[in-house]
Amino acid sequence: MAVKRRIIKERVPTPERPPEERVKSFVEVNLGYTFELAVKEAERCLQCPYDYAPCIKGCPVHIDIPGFISKLVEYRDDPDRAVKEALNVIWACNSLPATTGRVCPQEDQCEMNCVMGRVGDKVNIGKLERFVADYAREKGIDEELLFEMVPRIEKKGQKVAIIGAGPAGLTAAGELAKLGYDVTIYEALHEPGGVLMYGIPEFRLPKSIVESEIDKLRKLGVKILTDHVVGKTVTMEELMKEYDAVFIASGAGTPRLVDAPGINLNGIYTANEFLTRVNLMKAYLFPEYDTPVKVGKKVIVIGAGNTAMDAARSARRFGVEVTIAYRRGPEDVSARVEEVEHAKEEGIKFVYFVNPVEFIGDGNGRIKAVKFEKMKPLDERDGRGKRKIVGTGEYVTLEADTVIIAIGKHPNRLIVNTPGLKVERGKIVVDENLMTSIPGVFAGGDAIRGEATVILAMGDGRLAAKAIHEYLTKKRESKNA
Amino acid sequence: MYKILEKREIAMRNTWYKVHAPHVARKVQPGQFVIVRAFKNGERIPLTPVMWDREEGWIVLIVFTRGKTTARMAAELREGDGILNIAGPLGNPVEMKKFGKILAIGAYTGIVEVYPIAKAWQELGNDVTTLHVTFEPMVVLKDEMERAVGRHILETVPIDMTKSFPENMKNVTKRLTEKARELLEKEEWDLVFMVGPSGDQRAVFEVVKEFGVPMKADLHPIMVDGTGMCGACRVTVGGEVKFACIDGPEFDAYKVDWDVLISRSGYYTDMEMMAMQEYMKALQGGGQ
Ligand SMILES: Cc1cc2nc3c(=O)[nH]c(=O)nc-3n(C[C@H](O)[C@H](O)[C@H](O)COP(=O)(O)OP(=O)(O)OC[C@H]3O[C@@H](n4cnc5c(N)ncnc54)[C@H](O)[C@@H]3O)c2cc1C
Ligand SMILES: Cc1cc2nc3c(=O)[nH]c(=O)nc-3n(C[C@H](O)[C@H](O)[C@H](O)COP(=O)(O)OP(=O)(O)OC[C@H]3O[C@@H](n4cnc5c(N)ncnc54)[C@H](O)[C@@H]3O)c2cc1C
Ligand code: SF4
Ligand code: SF4
Ligand code: FES
């Protein structure tokens, strides 16, 4: 396709709701591209050759990015066809593009080394991916494509159990179902989706998107048993007996707490509790929805990852003053750039180099203020490339009637205690095929990585599905031999 | 959806639900609980399987009408309807061993949580006495208890209609501590166990402490997921932060920081009352 192209330096912007409007509601902030705008942005891509394209190398699941982008341009006169072709390319590597297009840290992955960056703005790959997925969903193109695949599914007669319905579990379930396995997901909560459902807020990832992904899985024949807590409702041993293979995708659900006096005062939430109340239980609609949440007037969020931004921006939507307190400096904030920008636009304050040492109560069991030690950075860097920090012995106290702790999580203890399952520092140990120390039991996502990303969890889901397929193929063949 | 096989009011503000929940029935042990979400816009609340049949796949929940969720369950759920979600069994079973002579106390509807535990301890060869203190019209499981344990003591307190509910509750607390003291003075005990409001648990613990008898308490902090994911249920035990849903719900009463527990359980009281009032208004409006 040798179309002569003029280089367009600037990104085609995606419309966003203005900050004044969005801090009053939980509706999605970024409105995404229309077909016309998507084509315009797609035209900016230089169509680097597959073997060279730095965007493909940067994407953890190696989507053929120029490949899908070119379809939008090629079939510009037939939007449905363009989207269907593009989706087909994306689906070869990624089954949740509506989600990843919204939540991937694109600036560190696919967009990081985009060649367009040398002459102007990088191509907005994330928003294009999101566009394809959204358009396909709205027009039913995704189901059409899915059901073109379904008649070809050949039943294998083997059963796989998946623990956890987050991105890792959902992805593996889809892949395995397409390969003809009988798949059952065990999910502890009342809704499947994992962090996509209980953690990431509606204004960043509308829940209807996650629901539609799950709907498609059900149509592929995947069974989802909610309210089933593995380790309690069923044991790992029972699953291992009943199924031919097991995939553990239970995430990193247990919140870490700040080890400082006063941590159990009222008004101190973990980000998980706060976000679960707000997102999963819809506490922002109390009392129409029955679950309460208290946001007070002055909120301090401790931490500066995606979880902290989500908690801060959710709290801000209750019309209160919100401050993010981080023990390191601005260059080490780990959240996606877009979220940090949105947080700042929405009026959230950032305080750097402060580490909480005490939570001060009001005498009635409620939080009143947080005492922080001021920190200072050193020139040295730690293993993750972040600047080391030390205490200065100076303190500062900030008032707060609500504190949200967002300093990370460890894997869920209920599974980790399985006899024979090798675990190091709370994370399940796996080999290069994601098999654990127990044959036939595989694991992936945050359960093996600690807190990571949606796309890595998904990538693990795909890899595990492939490995499970190989493992079960051998099992079938040895039985037949 | 879990089908309600039977529903009836067994005493004032106490409703019995027999529910088809085979995934819970096949595994549940005394001391464990479930998390129930009854309505689409509803809360997740912890409740206790009181009885169960592993083969037939049912469990019995006995629920005290306390605030909006439990009131809605009593008013809106019917036999043949479904309960949307029942997750579990959750938490750890109680220790099943021979302690010797056990005093197991239930205040109000707390006795229903004592029932499966006391019954199992008795069956294991312990000498179990149960003490139930509640208001006169709220007596539950009297016959079942009498059949299950060596001795069941029922102490009822009349409701004084001229006084507020919290005022009346003080009489229950008084009777609980008096009766506990009497039993501890007269007899030798190897273990005291108690389920009930945390304020009453603490009041009884203060008495037990004087006698130095080991005591365990089933703690009831506010819970959301019940799987260790949210940290809402955290309690301070022996100076450490514990999650009641995965580390408990039963703890050594001597190590519990009661102030923290009591203050955390009351954190949403104002909002809960508001929700309840709005719900009552809506109910009355709907009834016209
Ligand atoms: C608030 C927040 C914001 C985030 N923002 C981003 C972002 O913008 N971009 C990004 O890439 N990543 C983000 N992340 C990280 C990302 O969400 C996770 O890395 C990803 O969800 C991990 O997927 P998973 O499938 O491994 O686990 P999870 O999504 O955690 O799912 C695990 C599932 O397993 C279930 N489960 C656990 N234990 C059991 C059990 N015993 N039995 C049955 N079920 C069980 C859980 O209920 C849950 O549904 C964010 C995380 C949080 C918390
Ligand atoms: C492990 C455990 C087992 C329980 N078993 C039983 C039982 O078998 N029968 C029974 O009648 N009750 C039981 N409870 C108590 C029951 O969960 C509460 O009465 C119920 O949640 C009240 O909800 P509500 O909306 O009607 O009242 P609300 O007005 O919302 O609350 C009234 C009070 O109930 C408590 N409460 C409210 N929400 C929760 C929650 N999500 N988790 C825990 N406590 C809460 C709080 O102290 C609150 O102040 C148990 C509690 C726990 C922790
Ligand atoms: S999956 Fe994520 S990293 Fe890969 S192309 Fe899509 S947005 Fe970029
Ligand atoms: S690196 Fe940029 S310009 Fe090159 S193919 Fe990828 S998106 Fe297009
Ligand atoms: S209820 Fe959420 S951690 Fe215990």
Short mmCIF file of C-alpha atoms in Angstrom, two decimals, chain A residues 188-191 198 226-229 232-235 238 253-255 257 263-270 272-273 276-277 280-281 286-295 364-366 401-402 412-414, chain B residues 2 23 26-27 32 37 40-44 68-69 72 84-92 222 224-225 227-232 234-236 241 243 246-247 260 263-264 267-268 270-272 274-275 278:
data_model
loop_
_atom_site.label_atom_id
_atom_site.label_comp_id
_atom_site.label_asym_id
_atom_site.label_seq_id
_atom_site.Cartn_x
_atom_site.Cartn_y
_atom_site.Cartn_z
CA ALA A 188 -14.67 -15.14 45.29
CA LEU A 189 -16.65 -11.94 44.75
CA HIS A 190 -20.20 -11.58 43.47
CA GLU A 191 -19.05 -10.05 40.18
CA TYR A 198 -13.69 -3.50 42.08
CA THR A 226 -19.14 -16.44 41.70
CA ASP A 227 -19.22 -16.60 45.54
CA HIS A 228 -16.71 -19.46 45.38
CA VAL A 229 -13.60 -18.83 47.44
CA LYS A 232 -12.70 -22.28 51.57
CA THR A 233 -15.59 -23.22 49.28
CA VAL A 234 -13.40 -25.69 47.44
CA THR A 235 -9.81 -26.62 48.14
CA GLU A 238 -10.37 -30.89 45.17
CA GLY A 253 -5.56 -8.81 46.72
CA THR A 254 -4.24 -8.26 50.24
CA PRO A 255 -3.62 -4.60 51.02
CA LEU A 257 -0.85 -1.24 55.69
CA ILE A 263 -3.67 2.67 61.78
CA ASN A 264 -7.01 1.29 63.04
CA LEU A 265 -8.60 4.69 63.66
CA ASN A 266 -11.93 5.30 62.01
CA GLY A 267 -11.63 7.16 58.74
CA ILE A 268 -8.51 5.27 57.62
CA TYR A 269 -9.32 3.14 54.62
CA THR A 270 -7.17 0.89 52.53
CA ASN A 272 -9.06 -1.56 48.29
CA GLU A 273 -11.80 -0.97 50.83
CA THR A 276 -14.57 -1.53 46.58
CA ARG A 277 -17.18 0.45 48.46
CA LEU A 280 -18.21 -2.44 43.24
CA MET A 281 -20.85 -1.48 45.79
CA PHE A 286 -25.93 5.85 48.85
CA PRO A 287 -28.67 5.50 50.12
CA GLU A 288 -30.13 4.27 46.83
CA TYR A 289 -27.37 1.68 47.07
CA ASP A 290 -27.04 0.33 50.60
CA THR A 291 -23.27 0.42 51.13
CA PRO A 292 -22.02 3.54 52.92
CA VAL A 293 -18.68 5.33 52.63
CA LYS A 294 -17.43 8.39 54.53
CA VAL A 295 -15.33 10.91 52.72
CA ASN A 364 -13.19 9.62 69.80
CA GLY A 365 -11.50 7.02 67.67
CA ARG A 366 -11.54 9.11 64.48
CA ASP A 401 -10.63 13.40 58.42
CA THR A 402 -10.17 10.61 55.87
CA ASN A 412 -4.05 -13.48 48.59
CA ARG A 413 -3.11 -15.75 51.50
CA LEU A 414 -5.91 -18.28 51.01
CA TYR B 2 -29.90 -19.29 46.02
CA HIS B 23 -21.53 -25.00 47.85
CA ARG B 26 -20.92 -29.24 51.71
CA LYS B 27 -17.99 -27.51 53.44
CA GLN B 32 -17.48 -20.15 59.90
CA ARG B 37 -25.83 -9.98 49.21
CA LYS B 40 -29.03 -5.85 43.43
CA ASN B 41 -28.27 -2.52 45.07
CA GLY B 42 -27.69 -4.19 48.42
CA GLU B 43 -24.85 -4.43 50.87
CA ARG B 44 -22.69 -7.47 51.51
CA LYS B 68 -31.85 -1.44 56.47
CA THR B 69 -30.42 -4.59 54.92
CA ARG B 72 -35.34 -5.35 53.72
CA LEU B 84 -28.52 -13.14 44.93
CA ASN B 85 -25.22 -14.08 46.50
CA ILE B 86 -23.96 -16.24 49.32
CA ALA B 87 -20.19 -16.47 49.43
CA GLY B 88 -18.39 -18.89 51.64
CA PRO B 89 -17.98 -20.60 53.95
CA LEU B 90 -15.54 -17.97 55.21
CA GLY B 91 -13.32 -17.53 58.24
CA ASN B 92 -11.75 -20.28 60.29
CA ILE B 222 -17.75 -4.48 59.75
CA VAL B 224 -17.08 -6.02 52.98
CA ASP B 225 -15.54 -8.88 50.98
CA THR B 227 -11.74 -12.76 51.87
CA GLY B 228 -8.91 -10.60 53.18
CA MET B 229 -9.02 -8.16 50.29
CA CYS B 230 -10.29 -4.92 51.82
CA GLY B 231 -9.04 -4.60 55.39
CA ALA B 232 -12.36 -3.19 56.66
CA ARG B 234 -9.19 -5.17 60.86
CA VAL B 235 -8.94 -5.50 64.62
CA THR B 236 -6.03 -5.09 66.99
CA VAL B 241 -3.36 -5.79 63.17
CA PHE B 243 -8.16 -9.26 59.59
CA ILE B 246 -9.26 -14.54 57.44
CA ASP B 247 -7.45 -14.58 60.80
CA VAL B 260 -10.75 -0.13 68.71
CA SER B 263 -15.34 2.34 67.88
CA ARG B 264 -14.84 0.83 64.42
CA TYR B 267 -18.40 4.24 62.36
CA TYR B 268 -21.39 4.31 59.99
CA ASP B 270 -25.41 7.92 61.42
CA MET B 271 -25.57 6.84 57.78
CA GLU B 272 -27.15 3.50 58.67
CA MET B 274 -30.51 7.63 57.78
CA ALA B 275 -30.81 4.73 55.34
CA GLU B 278 -35.61 6.54 54.41
#
